[in-house]
Tab-separated table of C-alpha atoms in Angstrom:
chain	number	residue	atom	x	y	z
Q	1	UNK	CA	-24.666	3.668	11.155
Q	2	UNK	CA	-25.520	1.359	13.670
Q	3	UNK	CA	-26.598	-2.547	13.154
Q	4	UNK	CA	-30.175	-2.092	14.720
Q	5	UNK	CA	-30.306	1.314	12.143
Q	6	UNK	CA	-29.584	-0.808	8.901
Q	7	UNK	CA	-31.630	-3.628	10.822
Q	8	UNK	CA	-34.378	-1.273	10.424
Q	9	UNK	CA	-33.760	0.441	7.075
Q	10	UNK	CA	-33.497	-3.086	5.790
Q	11	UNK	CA	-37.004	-3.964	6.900
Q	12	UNK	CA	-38.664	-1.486	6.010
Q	13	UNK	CA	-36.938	-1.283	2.676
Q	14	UNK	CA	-37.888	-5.042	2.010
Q	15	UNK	CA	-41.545	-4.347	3.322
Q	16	UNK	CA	-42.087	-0.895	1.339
Q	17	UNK	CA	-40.991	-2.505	-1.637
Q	18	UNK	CA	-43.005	-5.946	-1.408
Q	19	UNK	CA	-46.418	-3.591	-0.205
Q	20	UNK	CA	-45.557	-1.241	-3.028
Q	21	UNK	CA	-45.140	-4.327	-5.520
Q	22	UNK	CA	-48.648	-5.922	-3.933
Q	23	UNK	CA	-50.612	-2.519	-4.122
Q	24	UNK	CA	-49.550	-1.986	-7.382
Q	25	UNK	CA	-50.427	-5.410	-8.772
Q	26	UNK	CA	-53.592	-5.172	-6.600
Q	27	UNK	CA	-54.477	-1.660	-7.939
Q	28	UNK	CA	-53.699	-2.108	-11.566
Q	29	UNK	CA	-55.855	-5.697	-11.534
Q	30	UNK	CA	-58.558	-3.720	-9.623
Q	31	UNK	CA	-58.152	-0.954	-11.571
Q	32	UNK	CA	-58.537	-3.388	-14.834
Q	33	UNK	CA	-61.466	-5.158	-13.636
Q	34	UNK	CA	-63.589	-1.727	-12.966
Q	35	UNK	CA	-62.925	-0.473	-16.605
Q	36	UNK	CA	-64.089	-4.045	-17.136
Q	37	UNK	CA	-66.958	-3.245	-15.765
Q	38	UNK	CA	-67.505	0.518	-16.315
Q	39	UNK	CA	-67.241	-0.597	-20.249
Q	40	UNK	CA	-69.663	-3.331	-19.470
Q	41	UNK	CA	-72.479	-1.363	-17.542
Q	42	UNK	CA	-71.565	1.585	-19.991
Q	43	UNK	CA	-72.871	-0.872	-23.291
Q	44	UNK	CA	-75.914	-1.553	-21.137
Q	45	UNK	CA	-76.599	1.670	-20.398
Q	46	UNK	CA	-75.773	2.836	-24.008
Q	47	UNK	CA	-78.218	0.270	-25.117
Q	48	UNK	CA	-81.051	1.289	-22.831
Q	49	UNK	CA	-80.772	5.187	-23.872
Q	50	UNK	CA	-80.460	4.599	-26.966
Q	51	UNK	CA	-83.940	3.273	-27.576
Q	52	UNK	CA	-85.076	6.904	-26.341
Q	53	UNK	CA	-83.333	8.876	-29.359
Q	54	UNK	CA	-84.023	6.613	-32.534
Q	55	UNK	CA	-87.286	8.316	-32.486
Q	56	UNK	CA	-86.176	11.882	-32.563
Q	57	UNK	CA	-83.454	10.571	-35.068
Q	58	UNK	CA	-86.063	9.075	-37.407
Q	59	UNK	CA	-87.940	12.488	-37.159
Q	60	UNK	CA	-91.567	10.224	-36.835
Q	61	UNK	CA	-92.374	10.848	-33.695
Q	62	UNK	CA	-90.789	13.110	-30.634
Q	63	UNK	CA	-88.757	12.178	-28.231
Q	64	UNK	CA	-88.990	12.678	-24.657
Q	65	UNK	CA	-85.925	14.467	-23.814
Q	66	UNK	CA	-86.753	15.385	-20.051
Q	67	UNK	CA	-87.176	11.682	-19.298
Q	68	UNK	CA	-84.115	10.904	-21.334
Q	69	UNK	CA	-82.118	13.676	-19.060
Q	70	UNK	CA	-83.886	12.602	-15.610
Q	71	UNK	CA	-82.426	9.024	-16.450
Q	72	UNK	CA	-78.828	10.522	-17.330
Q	73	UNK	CA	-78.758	12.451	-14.220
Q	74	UNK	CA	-79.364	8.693	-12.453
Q	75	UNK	CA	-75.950	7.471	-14.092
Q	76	UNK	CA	-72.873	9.085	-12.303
Q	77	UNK	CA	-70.075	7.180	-14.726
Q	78	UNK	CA	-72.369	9.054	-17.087
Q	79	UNK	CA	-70.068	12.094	-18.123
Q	80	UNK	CA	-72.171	13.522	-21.564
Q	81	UNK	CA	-74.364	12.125	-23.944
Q	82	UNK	CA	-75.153	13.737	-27.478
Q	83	UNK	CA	-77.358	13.124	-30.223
Q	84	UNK	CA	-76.654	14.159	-33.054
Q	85	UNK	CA	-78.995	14.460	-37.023
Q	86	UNK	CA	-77.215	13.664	-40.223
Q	87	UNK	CA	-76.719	17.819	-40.658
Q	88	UNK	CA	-74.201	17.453	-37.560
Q	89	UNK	CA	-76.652	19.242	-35.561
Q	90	UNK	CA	-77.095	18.690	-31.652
Q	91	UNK	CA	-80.814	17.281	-31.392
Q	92	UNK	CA	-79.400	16.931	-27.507
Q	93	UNK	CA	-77.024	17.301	-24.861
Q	94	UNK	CA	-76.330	16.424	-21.632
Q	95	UNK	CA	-72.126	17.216	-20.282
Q	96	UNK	CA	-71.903	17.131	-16.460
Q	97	UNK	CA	-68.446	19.419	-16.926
Q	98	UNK	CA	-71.065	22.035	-17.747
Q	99	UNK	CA	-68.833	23.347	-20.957
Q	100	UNK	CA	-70.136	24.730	-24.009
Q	101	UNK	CA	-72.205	22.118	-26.200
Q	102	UNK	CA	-70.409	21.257	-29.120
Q	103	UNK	CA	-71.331	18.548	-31.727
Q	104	UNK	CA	-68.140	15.814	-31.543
Q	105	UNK	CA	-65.338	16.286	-33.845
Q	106	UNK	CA	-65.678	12.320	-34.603
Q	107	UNK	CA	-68.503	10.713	-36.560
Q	108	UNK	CA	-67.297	7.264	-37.485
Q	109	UNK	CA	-69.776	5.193	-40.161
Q	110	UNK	CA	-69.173	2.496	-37.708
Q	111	UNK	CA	-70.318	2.072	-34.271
Q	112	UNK	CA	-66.714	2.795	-32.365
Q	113	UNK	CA	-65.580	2.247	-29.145
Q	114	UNK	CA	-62.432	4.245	-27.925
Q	115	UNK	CA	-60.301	5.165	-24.365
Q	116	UNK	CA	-58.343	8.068	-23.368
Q	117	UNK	CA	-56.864	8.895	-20.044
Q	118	UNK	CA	-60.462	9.533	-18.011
Q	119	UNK	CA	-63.256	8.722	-20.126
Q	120	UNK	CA	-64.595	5.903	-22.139
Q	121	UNK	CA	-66.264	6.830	-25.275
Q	122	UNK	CA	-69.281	4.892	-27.438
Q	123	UNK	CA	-70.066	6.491	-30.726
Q	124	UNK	CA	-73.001	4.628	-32.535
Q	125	UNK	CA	-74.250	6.040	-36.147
Q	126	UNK	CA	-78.004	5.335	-36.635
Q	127	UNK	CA	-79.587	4.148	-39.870
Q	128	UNK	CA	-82.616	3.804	-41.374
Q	129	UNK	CA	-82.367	1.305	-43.703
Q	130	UNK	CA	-78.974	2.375	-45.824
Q	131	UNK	CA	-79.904	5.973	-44.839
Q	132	UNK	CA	-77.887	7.464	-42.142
Q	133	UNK	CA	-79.970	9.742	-39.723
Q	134	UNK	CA	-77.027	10.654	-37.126
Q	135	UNK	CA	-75.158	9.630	-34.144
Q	136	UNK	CA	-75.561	8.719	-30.454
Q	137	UNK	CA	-72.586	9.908	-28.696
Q	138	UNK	CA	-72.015	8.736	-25.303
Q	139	UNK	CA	-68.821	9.546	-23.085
Q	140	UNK	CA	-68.568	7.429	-19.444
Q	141	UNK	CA	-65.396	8.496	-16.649
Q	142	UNK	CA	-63.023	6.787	-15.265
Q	143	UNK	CA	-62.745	9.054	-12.151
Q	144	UNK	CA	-65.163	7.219	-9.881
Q	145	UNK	CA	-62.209	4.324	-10.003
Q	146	UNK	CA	-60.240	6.982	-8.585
Q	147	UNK	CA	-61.948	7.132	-5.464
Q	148	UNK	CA	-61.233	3.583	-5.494
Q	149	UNK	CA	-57.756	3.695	-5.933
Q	150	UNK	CA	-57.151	6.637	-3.127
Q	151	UNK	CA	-58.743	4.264	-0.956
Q	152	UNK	CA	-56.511	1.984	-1.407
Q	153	UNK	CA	-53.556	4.564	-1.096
Q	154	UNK	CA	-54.740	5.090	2.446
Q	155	UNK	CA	-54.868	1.161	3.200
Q	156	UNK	CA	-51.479	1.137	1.984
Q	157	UNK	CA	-50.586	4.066	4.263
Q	158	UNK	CA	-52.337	2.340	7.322
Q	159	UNK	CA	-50.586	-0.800	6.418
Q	160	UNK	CA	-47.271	0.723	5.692
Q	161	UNK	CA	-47.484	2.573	9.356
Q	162	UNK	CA	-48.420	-0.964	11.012
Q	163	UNK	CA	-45.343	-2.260	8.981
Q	164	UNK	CA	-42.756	0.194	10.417
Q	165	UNK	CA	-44.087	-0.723	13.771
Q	166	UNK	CA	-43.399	-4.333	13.228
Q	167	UNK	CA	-40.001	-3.762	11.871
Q	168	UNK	CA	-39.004	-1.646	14.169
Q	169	UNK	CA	-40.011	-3.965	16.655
Q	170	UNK	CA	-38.360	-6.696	14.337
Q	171	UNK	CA	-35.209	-4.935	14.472
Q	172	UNK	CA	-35.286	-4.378	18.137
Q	173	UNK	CA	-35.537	-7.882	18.719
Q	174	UNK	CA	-32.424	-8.688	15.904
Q	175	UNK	CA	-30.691	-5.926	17.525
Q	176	UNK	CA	-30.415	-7.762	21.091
Q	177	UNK	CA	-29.721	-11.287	19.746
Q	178	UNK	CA	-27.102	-10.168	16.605
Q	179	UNK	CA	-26.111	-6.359	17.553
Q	180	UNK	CA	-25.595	-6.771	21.196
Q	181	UNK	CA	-22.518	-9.421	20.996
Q	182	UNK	CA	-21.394	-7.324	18.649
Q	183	UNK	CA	-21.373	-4.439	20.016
Q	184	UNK	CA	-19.544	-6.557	23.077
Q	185	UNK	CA	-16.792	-7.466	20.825
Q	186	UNK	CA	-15.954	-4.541	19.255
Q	187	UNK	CA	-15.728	-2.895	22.810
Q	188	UNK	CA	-13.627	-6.009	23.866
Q	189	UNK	CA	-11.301	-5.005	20.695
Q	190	UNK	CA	-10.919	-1.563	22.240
Q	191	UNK	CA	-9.832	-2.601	24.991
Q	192	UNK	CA	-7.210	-5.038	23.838
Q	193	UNK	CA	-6.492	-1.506	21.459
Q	194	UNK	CA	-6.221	0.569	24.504
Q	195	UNK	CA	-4.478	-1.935	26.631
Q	196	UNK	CA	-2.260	-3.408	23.844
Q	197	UNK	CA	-3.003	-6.356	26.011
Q	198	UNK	CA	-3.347	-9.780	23.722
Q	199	UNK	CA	-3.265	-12.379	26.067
Q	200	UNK	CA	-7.034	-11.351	26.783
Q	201	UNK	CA	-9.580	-13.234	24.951
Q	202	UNK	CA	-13.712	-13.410	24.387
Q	203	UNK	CA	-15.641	-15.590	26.093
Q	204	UNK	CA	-18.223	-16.991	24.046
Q	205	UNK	CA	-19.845	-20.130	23.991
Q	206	UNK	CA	-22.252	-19.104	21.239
Q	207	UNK	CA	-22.292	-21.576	18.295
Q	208	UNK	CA	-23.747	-19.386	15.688
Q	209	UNK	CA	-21.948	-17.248	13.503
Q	210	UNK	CA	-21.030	-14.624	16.215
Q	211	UNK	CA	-19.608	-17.298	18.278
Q	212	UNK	CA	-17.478	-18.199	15.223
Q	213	UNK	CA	-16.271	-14.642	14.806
Q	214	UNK	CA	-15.125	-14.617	18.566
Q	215	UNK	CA	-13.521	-17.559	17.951
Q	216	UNK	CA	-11.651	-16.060	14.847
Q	217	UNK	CA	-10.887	-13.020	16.779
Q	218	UNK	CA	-9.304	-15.300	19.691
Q	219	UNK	CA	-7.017	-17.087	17.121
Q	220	UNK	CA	-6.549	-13.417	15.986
Q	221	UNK	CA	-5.357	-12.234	19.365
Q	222	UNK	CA	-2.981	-15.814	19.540
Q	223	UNK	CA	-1.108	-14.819	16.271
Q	224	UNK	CA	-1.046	-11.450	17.033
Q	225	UNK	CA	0.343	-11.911	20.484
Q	226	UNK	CA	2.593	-15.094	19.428
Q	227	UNK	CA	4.217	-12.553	17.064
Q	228	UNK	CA	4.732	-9.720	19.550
Q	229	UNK	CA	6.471	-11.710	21.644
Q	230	UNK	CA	9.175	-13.294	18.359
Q	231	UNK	CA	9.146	-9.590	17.914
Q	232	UNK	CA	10.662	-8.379	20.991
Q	233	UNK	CA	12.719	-11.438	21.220
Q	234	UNK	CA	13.717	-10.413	17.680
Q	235	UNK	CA	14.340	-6.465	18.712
Q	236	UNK	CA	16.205	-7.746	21.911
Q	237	UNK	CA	18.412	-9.374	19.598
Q	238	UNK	CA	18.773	-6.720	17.767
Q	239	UNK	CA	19.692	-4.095	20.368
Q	240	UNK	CA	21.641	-6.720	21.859
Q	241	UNK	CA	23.897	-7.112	18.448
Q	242	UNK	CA	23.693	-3.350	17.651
Q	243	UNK	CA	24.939	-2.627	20.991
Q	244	UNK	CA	27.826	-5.085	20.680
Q	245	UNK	CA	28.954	-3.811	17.426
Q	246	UNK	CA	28.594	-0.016	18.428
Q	247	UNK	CA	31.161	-1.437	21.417
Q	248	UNK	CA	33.117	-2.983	18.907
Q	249	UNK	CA	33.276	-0.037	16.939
Q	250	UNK	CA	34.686	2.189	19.820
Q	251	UNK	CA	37.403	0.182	20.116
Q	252	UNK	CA	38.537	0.130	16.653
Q	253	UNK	CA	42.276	1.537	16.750
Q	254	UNK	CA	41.220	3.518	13.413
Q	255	UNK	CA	38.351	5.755	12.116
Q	256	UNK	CA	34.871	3.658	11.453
Q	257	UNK	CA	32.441	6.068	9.379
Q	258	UNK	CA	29.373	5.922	7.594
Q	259	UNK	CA	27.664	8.631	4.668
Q	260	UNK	CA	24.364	9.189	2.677
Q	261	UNK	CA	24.440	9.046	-0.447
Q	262	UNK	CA	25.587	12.766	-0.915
Q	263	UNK	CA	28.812	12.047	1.380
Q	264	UNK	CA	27.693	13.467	4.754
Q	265	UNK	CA	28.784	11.682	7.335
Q	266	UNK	CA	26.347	10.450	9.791
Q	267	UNK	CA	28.454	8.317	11.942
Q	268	UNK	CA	32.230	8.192	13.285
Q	269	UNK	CA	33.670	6.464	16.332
Q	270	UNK	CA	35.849	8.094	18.529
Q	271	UNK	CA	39.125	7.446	17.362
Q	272	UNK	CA	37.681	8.556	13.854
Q	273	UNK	CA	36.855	12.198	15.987
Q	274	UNK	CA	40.060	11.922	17.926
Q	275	UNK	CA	42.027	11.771	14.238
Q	276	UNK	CA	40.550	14.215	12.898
Q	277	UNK	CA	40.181	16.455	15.797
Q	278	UNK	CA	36.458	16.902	16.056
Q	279	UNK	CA	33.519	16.637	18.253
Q	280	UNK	CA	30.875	15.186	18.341
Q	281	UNK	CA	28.764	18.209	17.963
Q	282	UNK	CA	30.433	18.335	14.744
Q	283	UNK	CA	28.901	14.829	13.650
Q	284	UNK	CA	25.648	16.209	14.300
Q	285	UNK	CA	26.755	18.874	11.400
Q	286	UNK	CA	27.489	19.266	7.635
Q	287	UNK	CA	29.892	17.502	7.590
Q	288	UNK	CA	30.794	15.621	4.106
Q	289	UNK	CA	33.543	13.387	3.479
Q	290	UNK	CA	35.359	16.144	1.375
Q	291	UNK	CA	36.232	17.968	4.327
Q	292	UNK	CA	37.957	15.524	5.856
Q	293	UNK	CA	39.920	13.537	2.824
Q	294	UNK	CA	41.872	14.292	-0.125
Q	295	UNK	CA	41.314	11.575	-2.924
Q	296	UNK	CA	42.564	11.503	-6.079
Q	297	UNK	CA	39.605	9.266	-7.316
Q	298	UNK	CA	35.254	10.111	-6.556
Q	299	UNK	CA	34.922	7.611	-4.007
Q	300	UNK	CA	31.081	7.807	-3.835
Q	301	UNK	CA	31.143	7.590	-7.809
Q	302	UNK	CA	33.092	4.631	-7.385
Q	303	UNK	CA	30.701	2.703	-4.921
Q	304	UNK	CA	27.618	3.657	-6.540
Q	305	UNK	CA	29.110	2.362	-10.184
Q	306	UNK	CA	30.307	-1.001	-7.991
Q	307	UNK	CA	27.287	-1.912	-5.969
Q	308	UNK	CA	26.297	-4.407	-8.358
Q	309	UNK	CA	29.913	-6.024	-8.504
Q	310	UNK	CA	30.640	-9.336	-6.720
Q	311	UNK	CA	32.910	-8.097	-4.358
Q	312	UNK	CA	32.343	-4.289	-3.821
Q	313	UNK	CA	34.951	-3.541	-1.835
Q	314	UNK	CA	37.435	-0.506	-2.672
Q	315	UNK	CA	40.542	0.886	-0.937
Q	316	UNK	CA	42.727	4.027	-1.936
Q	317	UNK	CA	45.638	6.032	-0.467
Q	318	UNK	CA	44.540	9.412	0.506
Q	319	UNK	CA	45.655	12.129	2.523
Q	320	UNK	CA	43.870	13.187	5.724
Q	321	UNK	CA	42.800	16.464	7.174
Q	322	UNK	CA	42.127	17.138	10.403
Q	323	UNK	CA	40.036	19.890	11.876
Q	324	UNK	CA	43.217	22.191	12.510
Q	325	UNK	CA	44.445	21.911	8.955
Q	326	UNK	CA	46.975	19.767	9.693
Q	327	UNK	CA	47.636	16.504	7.254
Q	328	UNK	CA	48.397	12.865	7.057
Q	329	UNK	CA	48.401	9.968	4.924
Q	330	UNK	CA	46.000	7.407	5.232
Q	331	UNK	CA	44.334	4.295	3.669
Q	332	UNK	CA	40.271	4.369	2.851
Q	333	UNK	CA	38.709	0.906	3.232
Q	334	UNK	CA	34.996	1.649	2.374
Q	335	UNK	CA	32.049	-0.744	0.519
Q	336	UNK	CA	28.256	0.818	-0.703
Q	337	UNK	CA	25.631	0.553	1.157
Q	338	UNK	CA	22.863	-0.896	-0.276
Q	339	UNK	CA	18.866	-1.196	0.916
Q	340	UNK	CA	15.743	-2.271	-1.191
Q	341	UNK	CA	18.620	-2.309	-4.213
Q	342	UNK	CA	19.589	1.509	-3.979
Q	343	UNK	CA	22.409	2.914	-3.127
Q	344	UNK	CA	22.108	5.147	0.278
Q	345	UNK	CA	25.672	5.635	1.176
Q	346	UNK	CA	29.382	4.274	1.882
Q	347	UNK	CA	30.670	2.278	4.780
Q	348	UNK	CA	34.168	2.251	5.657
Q	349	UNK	CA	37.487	2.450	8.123
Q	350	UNK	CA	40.551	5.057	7.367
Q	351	UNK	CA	43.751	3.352	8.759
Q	352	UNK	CA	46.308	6.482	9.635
Q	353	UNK	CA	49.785	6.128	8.358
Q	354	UNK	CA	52.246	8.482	9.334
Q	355	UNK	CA	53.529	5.652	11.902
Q	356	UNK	CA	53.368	3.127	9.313
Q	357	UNK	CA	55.810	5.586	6.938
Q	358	UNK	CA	57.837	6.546	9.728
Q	359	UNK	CA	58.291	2.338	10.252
Q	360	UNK	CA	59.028	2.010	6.694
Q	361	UNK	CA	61.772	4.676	6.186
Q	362	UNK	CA	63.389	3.602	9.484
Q	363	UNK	CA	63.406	-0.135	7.738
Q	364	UNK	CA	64.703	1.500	4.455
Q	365	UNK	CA	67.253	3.135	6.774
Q	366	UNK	CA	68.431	0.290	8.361
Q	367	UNK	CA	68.499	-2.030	5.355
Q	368	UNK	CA	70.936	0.332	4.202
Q	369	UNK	CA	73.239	0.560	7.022
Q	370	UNK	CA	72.525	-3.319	7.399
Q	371	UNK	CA	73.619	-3.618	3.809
Q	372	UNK	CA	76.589	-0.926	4.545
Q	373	UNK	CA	78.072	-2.630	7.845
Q	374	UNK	CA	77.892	-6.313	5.770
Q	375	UNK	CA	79.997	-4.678	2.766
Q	376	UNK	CA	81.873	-3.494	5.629
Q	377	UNK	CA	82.442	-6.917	7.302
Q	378	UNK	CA	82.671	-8.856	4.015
Q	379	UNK	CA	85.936	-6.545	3.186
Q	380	UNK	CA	87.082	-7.026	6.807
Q	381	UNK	CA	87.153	-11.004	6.489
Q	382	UNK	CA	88.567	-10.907	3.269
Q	383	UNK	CA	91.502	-8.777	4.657
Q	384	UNK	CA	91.468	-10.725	7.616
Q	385	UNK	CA	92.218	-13.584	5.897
Q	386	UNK	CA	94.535	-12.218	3.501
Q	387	UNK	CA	96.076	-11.443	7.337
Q	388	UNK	CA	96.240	-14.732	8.574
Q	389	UNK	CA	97.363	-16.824	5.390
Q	390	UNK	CA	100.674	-14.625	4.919
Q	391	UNK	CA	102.552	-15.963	7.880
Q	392	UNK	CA	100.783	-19.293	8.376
Q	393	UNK	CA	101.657	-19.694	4.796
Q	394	UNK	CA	105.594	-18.658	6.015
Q	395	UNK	CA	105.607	-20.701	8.838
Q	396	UNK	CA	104.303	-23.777	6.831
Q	397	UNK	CA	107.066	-23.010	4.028
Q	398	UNK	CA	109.931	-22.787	6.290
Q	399	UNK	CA	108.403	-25.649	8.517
Q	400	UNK	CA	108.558	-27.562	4.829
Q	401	UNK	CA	112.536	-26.458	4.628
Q	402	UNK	CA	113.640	-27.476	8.191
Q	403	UNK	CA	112.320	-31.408	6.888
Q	404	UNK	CA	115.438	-31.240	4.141
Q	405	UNK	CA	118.335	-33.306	5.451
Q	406	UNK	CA	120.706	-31.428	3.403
Q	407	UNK	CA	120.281	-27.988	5.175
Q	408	UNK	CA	122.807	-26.390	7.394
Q	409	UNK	CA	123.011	-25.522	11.019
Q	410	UNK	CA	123.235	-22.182	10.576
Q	411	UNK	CA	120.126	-22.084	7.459
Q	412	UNK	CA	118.075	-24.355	10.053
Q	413	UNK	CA	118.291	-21.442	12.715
Q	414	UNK	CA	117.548	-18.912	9.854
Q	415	UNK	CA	114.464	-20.887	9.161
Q	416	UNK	CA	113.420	-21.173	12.845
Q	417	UNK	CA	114.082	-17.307	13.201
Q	418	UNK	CA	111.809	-16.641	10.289
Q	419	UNK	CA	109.113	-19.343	11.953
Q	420	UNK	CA	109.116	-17.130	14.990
Q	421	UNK	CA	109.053	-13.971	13.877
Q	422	UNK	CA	105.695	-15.162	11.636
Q	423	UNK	CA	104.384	-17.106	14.846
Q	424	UNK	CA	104.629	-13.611	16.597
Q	425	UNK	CA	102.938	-11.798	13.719
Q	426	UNK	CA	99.971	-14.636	13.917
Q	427	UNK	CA	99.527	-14.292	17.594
Q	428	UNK	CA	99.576	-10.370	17.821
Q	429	UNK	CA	96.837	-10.743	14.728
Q	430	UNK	CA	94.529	-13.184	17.000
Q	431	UNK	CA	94.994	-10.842	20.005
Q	432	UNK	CA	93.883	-7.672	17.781
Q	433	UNK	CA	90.730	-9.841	16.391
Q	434	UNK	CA	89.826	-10.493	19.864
Q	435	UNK	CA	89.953	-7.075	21.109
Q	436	UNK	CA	87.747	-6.034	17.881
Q	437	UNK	CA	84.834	-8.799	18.897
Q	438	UNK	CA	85.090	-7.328	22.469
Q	439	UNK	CA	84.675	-3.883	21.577
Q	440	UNK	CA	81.896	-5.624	19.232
C-alpha cells in the first residue's frame, strides 16, 4: 500500500471517527433534550386534558368526548389516551396505532410516570375525596425525535462526503511534499540494487526528516561501499594465499590429502595421484581413505577423539595401495579438521618409504661389512705386528750380544749372520705391507 493510500485511510479514519464521536455526543444531547421536552409539553398537555375527563369520572355531569378527541387529534406526540372508571372499564379511547382498545394492564394508586423504548407514559388515578373513581392514561412517542435524528444522519453523510474530499485532497497535498522524495529514494536504492554501484549517493538538501533519511542512507552507501572494497582486498588476499598454497602443494615430493568426516577424500595433489596411480577423475569419485591405506589403528576415530587435545597431531606406519594392487609402506602425518567446533574431516601428507627401507637395509648392510672388514683389519695389525716385533726383537738381541767384549770372532760373525738374515725378513715384510696398501 502506497504512502498517499495510508495518507488517505489515515484521514479519513481520524475524521470518521472524530464526526462519529461529535454526532453521537450531538445526537444523544439532542436526543436528551427533546425527551426533555416531549416529557415537559406531555405534563402540560396531560394537565390540560385532564380537566375534560374528571367530569365523566365523577359521573355528575357528561363529558364532551368529541371535543376531547378533536383536541387529541391536534397533538401528534400524542400516541393514546384512556380513561378509565374504578370497574376498569374504558369510559374512552383514543390509540393512533388503530389496535384493539384495551383497558391498561397498570393501574398504579399513585400518579406514575414511566419510559420504554418509544413511548412515554403518564398514568394519573383520580379521586374524589379518599374515593377512587379511575384513571387517566396517557401514552406520548418518541418517534417524532426520530425524524430528528435521521436528519442528522444525513448531515453526517453530507459532512462525511465533504470530509473525504478534503482528505483526499489533504493527502494529495502530503503525498507530493512526504511521498514524492520517497518514492525518489527508494527508486535511487534500486538503482544502486541493480547497479551494485555504491559510490552513488542522494542529493538532498532537505532539512526535514526526509533529508535526514537521505543523509542516513548516504552514510549507508559509505559503509557499505568502504566494506566492499576491505572485502575484495580481503578475497584478493585470499585467492592470492590459496593460490600460493595450492602451488605449494603441487610441489610437495609426497601425497597432500584432505577427507570429510566419513573418509572420502576430496582433495590430493599430484604426487598423491601419481603414488597411488590414479586420476583425477577418480578424485571426483568415491573414493575413501580405506581404499587407498592399510592401518592398523581408525584414523578418523582417532582425530575426532583428539580434536580437543593441545596438539592434535597423529602419525602411524601404514601400508599403501595403489590403484593396480600393488603395495608399499608409508608414514600418515594427518591432524582434524575443525570448523564452528565440529569435526568435518582429516588433513594430512603420506611420506612413501620403500626408498627409505631400501636406504636403511643397505646401511644395515654396510655396517656389517664395515664392522666385518674392521674385525678383519684389527686381526691383520695384530698379526702384523706380531710380524714385525719377531726379528726387530732378534736383531736388537743379537745387536745387545755383539756390545760384550768377551765374545769371539767367530760368535761375533754368527751374531751378524743372524742380524742379517732378520734384517732381510724385516725388509721383505715392509715390501709385502706396501704392496697390500697399493692393491688397497
Amino acid at each position: 500500500m502506497t504512502i498517499k493510500r495510508k495518507l488517505l485511510l489515515v484521514f479519513l479514519a481520524i475524521t470518521s471517527i472524530s464526526l462519529l464521536l461529535v454526532l453521537f455526543g450531538f445526537v444523544a444531547i439532542q436526543i436528551s433534550i427533546l425527551k426533555f421536552e416531549l416529557r415537559k409539553k406531555s405534563i402540560n398537555d396531560f394537565i390540560s386534558l385532564s380537566l375534560h375527563c374528571y367530569p365523566a369520572l365523577s359521573e355528575k355531569t357528561k363529558t364532551n368526548w368529541p371535543l376531547l378527541e378533536k383536541k387529541l387529534s391536534r397533538l401528534d406526540h400524542i400516541e393514546s389516551f384512556y380513561v378509565v372508571n374504578n370497574k376498569k372499564k374504558i369510559l374512552f379511547a383514543h390509540n393512533r396505532q388503530g389496535t384493539s382498545l384495551q383497558s391498561p394492564n397498570f393501574f398504579p394508586e399513585k400518579t406514575t410516570f414511566f419510559s420504554s423504548t418509544f413511548n412515554y407514559y403518564i398514568i394519573k388515578p383520580v379521586y374524589e375525596g379518599k374515593v377512587l373513581r379511575g384513571w387517566i392514561v396517557q401514552s406520548a412517542t418518541y418517534k417524532a425525535i426520530l425524524g430528528h435524528v435521521m436528519s442528522y444522519f444525513y448531515l453526517f453523510l453530507s459532512a462525511l462526503a465533504i470530509v473525504i474530499i478534503i482528505a483526499s485532497f489533504g493527502a494529495y497535498l502530503l503525498q507530493r511534499i512526504i511521498s514524492r522524495p520517497l518514492a525518489r529514494l527508494a527508486y535511487f536504492a534500486e538503482t544502486v540494487g541493480r547497479t551494485n554501484n555504491y559510490a552513488l549517493r542522494v542529493n538532498s538538501t532537505s532539512k526535514d526528516e526526509i533529508g535526514q533519511v537521505a543523509e542516513r542512507f548516504n552514510f549507508l552507501l559509505e559503509t557499505i561501499e568502504r566494506r566492499d572494497l576491505e572485502r575484495d582486498a580481503a578475497e584478493s588476499e585470499l585467492r592470492e594465499s590459496e593460490a600460493k598454497f595450492r602451488v605449494m602443494a603441487e610441489l610437495l615430493p609426497q601425497p597432500l590429502f584432505e577427507t570429510n568426516d566419513r573418509g572420502k577424500v576430496t582433495f590430493m595433489n599430484k604426487m598423491g595421484i601419481l603414488t597411488f596411480m590414479l586420476t583425477s577423475s577418480d578424485i571426483d569419485k568415491d573414493i575413501y581413505l580405506d581404499d587407498l591405506l592399510d592401518a592398523d589403528v581408525q584414523l578418523l576415530e582417532i582425530a575426532k577423539k583428539g580434536m580437543d587435545l593441545p596438539l592434535n597431531f597423529f602419525f602411524y606406519d601404514v601400508k599403501g595401495k595403489t590403484a593396480k594392487h600393488t603395495t608399499f609402506p608409508a608414514t600418515i602425518y594427518y591432524n582434524p579438521i575443525i570448523k564452528n567446533e565440529e569435526f568435518i574431516g582429516i588433513r594430512g601428507f603420506i611420506v612413501e618409504m620403500s626408498k627409505r627401507k631400501k636406504m636403511e637395509d643397505d646401511l644395515r648392510d654396510a655396517k656389517a661389512h664395515a664392522e666385518y672388514l674392521n674385525k678383519m683389519k684389527t686381526s691383520f695389525v695384530a698379526n702384523l705386528c706380531h710380524e714385525i716385533r719377531t726379528p726387530l726383537s732378534s736383531i736388537i738381541g743379537f745387536a745387545d750380544l755383539l756390545n760384550d767384549p768377551d765374545i769371539s770372532r767367530e760368535e761375533m760373525k754368527e751374531y751378524i749372520s743372524f742380524i742379517n738374515s732378520c734384517s732381510k725378513n724385516l725388509s721383505e715384510l715392509t715390501d709385502d705391507i706396501i704392496d697390500i696398501s697399493r692393491i688397497e
